CSV table of C-alpha atoms in Angstrom, one decimal:
chain,number,residue,atom,x,y,z
P,512,MET,CA,-0.1,-0.2,0.0
P,513,ALA,CA,1.2,3.6,-0.8
P,514,ASP,CA,1.5,6.2,1.7
P,515,VAL,CA,-0.8,8.5,-0.2
P,516,ALA,CA,-3.0,8.6,-3.5
P,517,VAL,CA,-3.4,11.6,-5.4
P,518,LEU,CA,-6.3,12.1,-7.7
P,519,GLY,CA,-6.1,14.4,-10.5
P,520,MET,CA,-2.8,15.2,-12.5
P,521,GLY,CA,-3.5,18.7,-13.6
P,522,ASN,CA,-0.8,21.3,-12.9
P,523,MET,CA,-1.8,21.4,-9.1
P,524,GLY,CA,-2.2,17.6,-8.7
P,525,ALA,CA,0.9,16.9,-10.4
P,526,ALA,CA,2.7,19.4,-8.2
P,527,VAL,CA,1.2,17.8,-5.1
P,528,ALA,CA,2.3,14.4,-6.1
P,529,ARG,CA,6.0,15.6,-7.0
P,530,ALA,CA,6.4,17.4,-3.5
P,531,LEU,CA,5.1,14.1,-1.8
P,532,LEU,CA,7.8,12.2,-3.8
P,533,ALA,CA,10.5,14.6,-3.1
P,534,ASP,CA,9.7,13.9,0.6
P,535,GLY,CA,10.3,10.3,0.1
P,536,ARG,CA,6.6,9.3,0.3
P,537,SER,CA,5.5,6.5,-1.9
P,538,VAL,CA,2.7,7.9,-4.2
P,539,LEU,CA,-0.1,6.4,-6.1
P,540,VAL,CA,-1.6,8.5,-8.7
P,541,TRP,CA,-4.7,8.5,-11.1
P,542,ASN,CA,-6.1,10.7,-13.7
P,543,ARG,CA,-9.1,10.3,-16.0
P,544,THR,CA,-6.9,10.5,-18.9
P,545,ALA,CA,-4.3,8.0,-18.0
P,546,THR,CA,-1.5,9.7,-20.2
P,547,ARG,CA,-1.5,12.6,-17.6
P,548,CYS,CA,0.2,10.1,-15.3
P,549,GLU,CA,3.0,9.3,-17.2
P,550,PRO,CA,5.5,12.1,-16.1
P,551,LEU,CA,4.9,11.1,-12.6
P,552,ALA,CA,5.4,7.5,-13.3
P,553,ASN,CA,8.8,8.3,-14.8
P,554,GLU,CA,9.4,10.2,-11.5
P,555,GLY,CA,8.7,7.2,-9.2
P,556,ALA,CA,4.9,7.3,-8.7
P,557,GLU,CA,2.8,4.2,-9.3
P,558,VAL,CA,-0.2,4.6,-11.4
P,559,ALA,CA,-3.5,3.5,-10.4
P,560,PRO,CA,-5.9,2.2,-13.3
P,561,THR,CA,-9.1,3.6,-11.6
P,562,PRO,CA,-10.1,5.8,-9.0
P,563,THR,CA,-11.4,3.1,-6.9
P,564,SER,CA,-8.1,1.3,-7.0
P,565,ALA,CA,-6.3,4.7,-6.1
P,566,ILE,CA,-8.6,5.3,-3.1
P,567,LEU,CA,-8.3,1.7,-1.7
P,568,GLY,CA,-4.5,1.8,-2.4
P,569,ALA,CA,-3.5,4.1,0.3
P,570,PRO,CA,-4.8,5.6,3.6
P,571,VAL,CA,-4.6,8.9,2.7
P,572,VAL,CA,-6.3,10.4,-0.5
P,573,ILE,CA,-5.5,13.9,-1.7
P,574,ALA,CA,-8.0,15.1,-4.4
P,575,SER,CA,-7.1,17.8,-6.8
P,576,VAL,CA,-9.8,17.5,-9.6
P,577,LEU,CA,-11.7,19.9,-11.5
P,578,ASP,CA,-14.7,20.2,-9.1
P,579,TYR,CA,-16.7,18.5,-6.7
P,580,ARG,CA,-18.9,16.8,-9.1
P,581,ALA,CA,-15.7,15.2,-10.7
P,582,LEU,CA,-14.6,14.1,-7.4
P,583,LYS,CA,-17.9,12.6,-6.3
P,584,ASN,CA,-17.8,10.7,-9.7
P,585,ALA,CA,-14.4,9.5,-8.8
P,586,MET,CA,-15.9,8.1,-5.4
P,587,ALA,CA,-19.1,6.7,-7.0
P,588,ASP,CA,-18.4,3.2,-6.0
P,589,GLN,CA,-19.7,2.5,-2.3
P,590,LEU,CA,-16.4,2.3,-0.9
P,591,ASP,CA,-15.5,1.5,2.6
P,592,LEU,CA,-13.4,4.4,3.8
P,593,THR,CA,-12.6,3.2,7.4
P,594,GLU,CA,-9.1,4.5,8.4
P,595,ARG,CA,-8.7,6.6,5.3
P,596,THR,CA,-8.4,10.2,5.4
P,597,VAL,CA,-9.8,12.2,2.3
P,598,ILE,CA,-8.1,15.7,1.8
P,599,ASN,CA,-9.9,17.8,-0.8
P,600,LEU,CA,-7.9,20.5,-2.6
P,601,THR,CA,-10.8,20.9,-5.0
P,602,TRP,CA,-12.6,24.4,-5.3
P,603,GLY,CA,-16.5,24.5,-4.9
P,604,THR,CA,-19.0,25.9,-2.7
P,605,THR,CA,-19.4,25.7,1.1
P,606,ASP,CA,-22.5,23.4,0.5
P,607,GLU,CA,-20.7,21.1,-1.6
P,608,ALA,CA,-17.8,20.8,1.0
P,609,ARG,CA,-20.4,19.8,3.7
P,610,GLU,CA,-21.9,17.4,1.4
P,611,LEU,CA,-18.7,15.9,0.5
P,612,ALA,CA,-17.7,15.7,4.1
P,613,GLU,CA,-20.9,13.9,5.0
P,614,LEU,CA,-20.5,11.3,2.3
P,615,VAL,CA,-17.0,10.6,3.5
P,616,SER,CA,-18.1,10.4,7.1
P,617,THR,CA,-20.9,8.1,6.3
P,618,ARG,CA,-18.5,5.6,4.7
P,619,GLY,CA,-16.4,5.7,7.8
P,620,GLY,CA,-13.6,8.0,6.6
P,621,ARG,CA,-12.1,11.3,7.9
P,622,TYR,CA,-12.5,14.4,5.9
P,623,VAL,CA,-10.2,17.4,5.6
P,624,GLU,CA,-11.0,20.5,3.5
P,625,GLY,CA,-8.3,22.4,1.7
P,626,GLY,CA,-8.0,25.6,-0.1
P,627,VAL,CA,-5.0,26.4,-2.2
P,628,LEU,CA,-3.9,29.8,-2.4
P,629,CYS,CA,-0.7,29.5,-4.3
P,630,ARG,CA,0.7,28.6,-7.8
P,631,PRO,CA,1.6,24.8,-8.6
P,632,GLU,CA,5.2,25.7,-8.6
P,633,ALA,CA,4.9,26.9,-5.0
P,634,ILE,CA,3.8,23.5,-3.8
P,635,GLY,CA,6.4,21.9,-1.5
P,636,HIS,CA,8.1,25.2,-0.8
P,637,PRO,CA,7.6,28.1,1.8
P,638,GLU,CA,5.0,29.9,-0.5
P,639,GLY,CA,3.0,27.0,-0.9
P,640,ASP,CA,0.2,28.3,1.1
P,641,ILE,CA,-2.9,25.9,1.6
P,642,LEU,CA,-5.8,26.4,4.2
P,643,TYR,CA,-7.1,23.5,6.0
P,644,SER,CA,-10.2,22.9,8.1
P,645,GLY,CA,-11.8,20.0,9.7
P,646,PRO,CA,-11.5,18.2,13.2
P,647,THR,CA,-8.2,18.7,14.9
P,648,GLY,CA,-7.8,15.1,15.4
P,649,SER,CA,-8.1,14.6,11.5
P,650,ILE,CA,-5.4,17.3,10.8
P,651,GLU,CA,-3.1,15.9,13.3
P,652,GLU,CA,-3.2,12.5,11.8
P,653,VAL,CA,-1.9,13.8,8.4
P,654,ARG,CA,0.1,16.9,9.6
P,655,SER,CA,3.5,15.6,8.5
P,656,LEU,CA,2.2,14.8,5.3
P,657,LEU,CA,0.5,18.2,4.7
P,658,ALA,CA,3.9,19.7,5.8
P,659,SER,CA,5.3,18.2,2.6
P,660,LEU,CA,3.2,20.7,0.4
P,661,GLY,CA,4.1,23.9,2.4
P,662,PRO,CA,2.8,25.8,5.3
P,663,ILE,CA,-0.3,24.5,7.2
P,664,HIS,CA,-2.7,27.3,7.6
P,665,TYR,CA,-5.4,25.5,10.0
P,666,VAL,CA,-8.4,27.8,10.1
P,667,GLY,CA,-10.9,25.8,12.3
P,668,SER,CA,-12.9,22.8,12.9
P,669,ASP,CA,-15.8,23.8,10.6
P,670,LEU,CA,-15.2,21.7,7.4
P,671,ALA,CA,-16.4,24.4,5.1
P,672,GLN,CA,-14.3,27.2,6.6
P,673,ALA,CA,-11.1,26.5,4.5
P,674,ASN,CA,-13.4,26.6,1.3
P,675,ALA,CA,-15.2,29.7,2.3
P,676,LEU,CA,-11.9,31.5,3.1
P,677,ALA,CA,-10.3,30.4,0.1
P,678,LEU,CA,-13.2,31.6,-2.1
P,679,ALA,CA,-13.2,35.0,-0.3
P,680,LEU,CA,-9.4,35.4,-0.7
P,681,GLY,CA,-9.7,34.2,-4.3
P,682,SER,CA,-11.8,37.2,-5.1
P,683,ILE,CA,-9.2,39.4,-3.9
P,684,PHE,CA,-6.7,37.5,-6.1
P,685,TYR,CA,-8.7,37.8,-9.3
P,686,ALA,CA,-9.7,41.5,-8.8
P,687,SER,CA,-5.9,42.5,-8.1
P,688,VAL,CA,-4.8,40.8,-11.2
P,689,LEU,CA,-7.5,42.2,-13.4
P,690,SER,CA,-6.9,45.7,-12.0
P,691,PHE,CA,-3.2,45.4,-12.8
P,692,LEU,CA,-4.0,44.4,-16.4
P,693,GLU,CA,-6.6,47.3,-16.9
P,694,ALA,CA,-3.8,49.7,-15.6
P,695,VAL,CA,-1.2,47.8,-18.1
P,696,ALA,CA,-3.6,48.4,-21.1
P,697,TYR,CA,-3.9,52.2,-20.1
P,698,ALA,CA,-0.1,52.4,-19.6
P,699,ASP,CA,0.6,50.8,-22.8
P,700,ARG,CA,-1.5,53.3,-24.6
P,701,LEU,CA,0.9,56.0,-23.3
P,702,GLY,CA,4.0,54.0,-24.1
P,703,ILE,CA,4.8,52.8,-20.8
P,704,SER,CA,5.7,49.0,-20.8
P,705,ALA,CA,4.4,46.6,-18.2
P,706,ASP,CA,8.0,45.8,-16.9
P,707,VAL,CA,8.3,49.5,-16.0
P,708,MET,CA,5.1,49.5,-14.1
P,709,ALA,CA,5.2,46.1,-12.3
P,710,PRO,CA,8.0,46.9,-9.7
P,711,LEU,CA,5.7,49.8,-8.6
P,712,VAL,CA,2.6,47.8,-8.1
P,713,ARG,CA,4.0,47.3,-4.6
P,714,ILE,CA,3.1,50.8,-3.6
P,715,PRO,CA,-0.5,50.7,-4.2
P,716,LEU,CA,-0.6,47.3,-2.8
P,717,GLY,CA,1.0,48.6,0.3
P,718,LEU,CA,-1.5,51.3,0.6
P,719,ALA,CA,-4.3,48.9,0.2
P,720,GLY,CA,-3.0,46.7,2.9
P,721,SER,CA,-3.0,49.8,5.2
P,722,THR,CA,-6.4,50.8,4.2
P,723,ILE,CA,-7.6,47.3,5.0
P,724,ASP,CA,-6.1,47.2,8.5
P,725,ALA,CA,-7.8,50.6,9.1
P,726,SER,CA,-11.1,49.2,7.8
P,727,VAL,CA,-10.9,45.9,10.0
P,728,ASP,CA,-10.6,48.4,13.1
P,729,GLN,CA,-13.5,50.5,11.8
P,730,ILE,CA,-15.8,47.5,11.1
P,731,GLU,CA,-15.1,46.2,14.8
P,732,ARG,CA,-15.9,49.4,16.3
P,733,GLN,CA,-18.7,50.2,13.7
P,734,ASP,CA,-17.2,53.6,13.5
P,735,PHE,CA,-16.3,54.8,10.0
P,736,ILE,CA,-15.4,58.4,10.7
P,737,GLY,CA,-11.8,58.6,10.0
P,738,SER,CA,-9.0,61.1,9.1
P,739,GLU,CA,-7.7,59.4,6.1
P,740,ALA,CA,-9.9,59.9,3.0
P,741,SER,CA,-13.8,59.8,2.9
P,742,ASN,CA,-15.6,57.9,0.2
P,743,ALA,CA,-16.4,61.3,-1.5
P,744,VAL,CA,-12.5,61.8,-2.0
P,745,HIS,CA,-12.1,58.1,-3.2
P,746,SER,CA,-14.9,58.5,-5.7
P,747,ALA,CA,-13.5,61.6,-7.2
P,748,ALA,CA,-10.2,60.1,-7.6
P,749,LEU,CA,-11.7,57.0,-9.1
P,750,ALA,CA,-13.8,59.1,-11.5
P,751,SER,CA,-10.5,60.6,-12.9
P,752,VAL,CA,-9.0,56.9,-13.5
P,753,ALA,CA,-12.1,56.0,-15.3
P,754,GLN,CA,-12.1,59.4,-17.3
P,755,ALA,CA,-8.5,58.6,-18.1
P,756,PHE,CA,-9.2,55.1,-19.2
P,757,THR,CA,-12.1,56.0,-21.3
P,758,ALA,CA,-10.1,58.7,-23.0
P,759,ALA,CA,-7.4,56.0,-23.8
P,760,ASP,CA,-10.3,53.8,-25.3
P,761,ILE,CA,-9.5,50.8,-23.2
P,762,GLU,CA,-11.8,48.3,-21.5
P,763,HIS,CA,-12.3,49.3,-17.7
P,764,ARG,CA,-15.0,47.1,-16.6
P,765,LEU,CA,-13.5,46.4,-13.2
P,766,THR,CA,-12.9,50.2,-12.5
P,767,ASP,CA,-16.6,50.9,-13.5
P,768,ALA,CA,-17.6,48.2,-11.2
P,769,VAL,CA,-15.6,49.8,-8.2
P,770,SER,CA,-17.1,53.1,-9.1
P,771,SER,CA,-20.7,51.7,-8.8
P,772,TYR,CA,-20.1,51.0,-5.1
P,773,PHE,CA,-19.1,54.6,-4.5
P,774,ASP,CA,-22.2,55.9,-6.5
P,775,SER,CA,-24.3,53.9,-4.3
P,776,ALA,CA,-22.6,55.1,-1.1
P,777,ALA,CA,-23.4,58.7,-2.3
P,778,GLN,CA,-27.0,57.6,-2.7
P,779,LEU,CA,-27.1,56.1,0.6
P,780,GLY,CA,-25.6,59.2,2.6
P,781,LEU,CA,-22.3,57.2,3.1
P,782,SER,CA,-19.9,59.6,1.2
P,783,HIS,CA,-18.6,61.5,4.4
P,784,LEU,CA,-17.4,58.3,5.8
P,785,GLU,CA,-14.2,56.1,5.1
P,786,VAL,CA,-14.2,53.2,2.6
P,787,GLY,CA,-14.9,50.6,5.4
P,788,ALA,CA,-18.4,51.7,5.5
P,789,LEU,CA,-19.0,50.3,1.9
P,790,LEU,CA,-19.3,47.0,3.6
P,791,ARG,CA,-22.9,48.2,4.5
P,792,ILE,CA,-23.6,48.1,0.8
P,793,MET,CA,-22.0,44.8,0.0
P,794,SER,CA,-23.7,43.1,3.1
P,795,ARG,CA,-27.1,43.8,1.5
P,796,THR,CA,-29.1,41.0,-0.1
P,797,ALA,CA,-30.3,41.2,-3.4
P,798,ALA,CA,-33.9,42.0,-2.4
P,799,GLU,CA,-32.7,45.1,-0.5
P,800,PHE,CA,-30.7,46.3,-3.5
P,801,ASN,CA,-33.6,46.1,-5.8
P,802,ALA,CA,-35.8,48.0,-3.1
P,803,THR,CA,-33.6,51.1,-3.4
């Protein structure tokens, strides 16, 4: 029996398998398209012909497949998972995480939810950040194995918490990258190359970090009157950004979306407050939005 089975040989699953092999683990791999396993076989992994043989071939199963449906399909057989731990690194909704945890539990297994917050090449290194949630006992059973993948960020016993946090933090990632690309498109119109701007990105990101810290404090105190910049000031600055992007004839959908929040703040009388007060807008339900 192998030490661990890895389901899914996409970029992330292959990186997980390689990190485990590099740490001296015996690894069993499976992928729906068998040829994706060949590079790992050449590096010392054993290839399982079916997902069932992979799951039954190791006490620990790490899943890195496309989505929860693909993982449930891989576990379609009524397998006895007693004494097995399933570590799920697949993204999906919190409801899907809880449903899968229940499925594993009813079959006698332990379940650990994971949320990957790094690029595949970071797995096995200090930058290989992965969030984990689940019963502390289940985490401790596989702690040394998880350490092979990178830092262990344990976020709580609620099985869906790693999923929820990964989704929340993922939204920050995508917004940041797309905001950068909008900025690159604008700078390019002015003859400024991306490699000139990239080193300077740390400046607004650092400012965003300090603004986030201030917003957290304001949210905890529910006091959004501060001495930095009001939403009216932010709105005016963002209007200048949007005007410049429009003049340069580039797509700027993300900038427009951000501007819409400040427009709502003005309509709701929040312009004199600081940016953390926009949480009141984002926390409203769809029905509340439609009612305004």
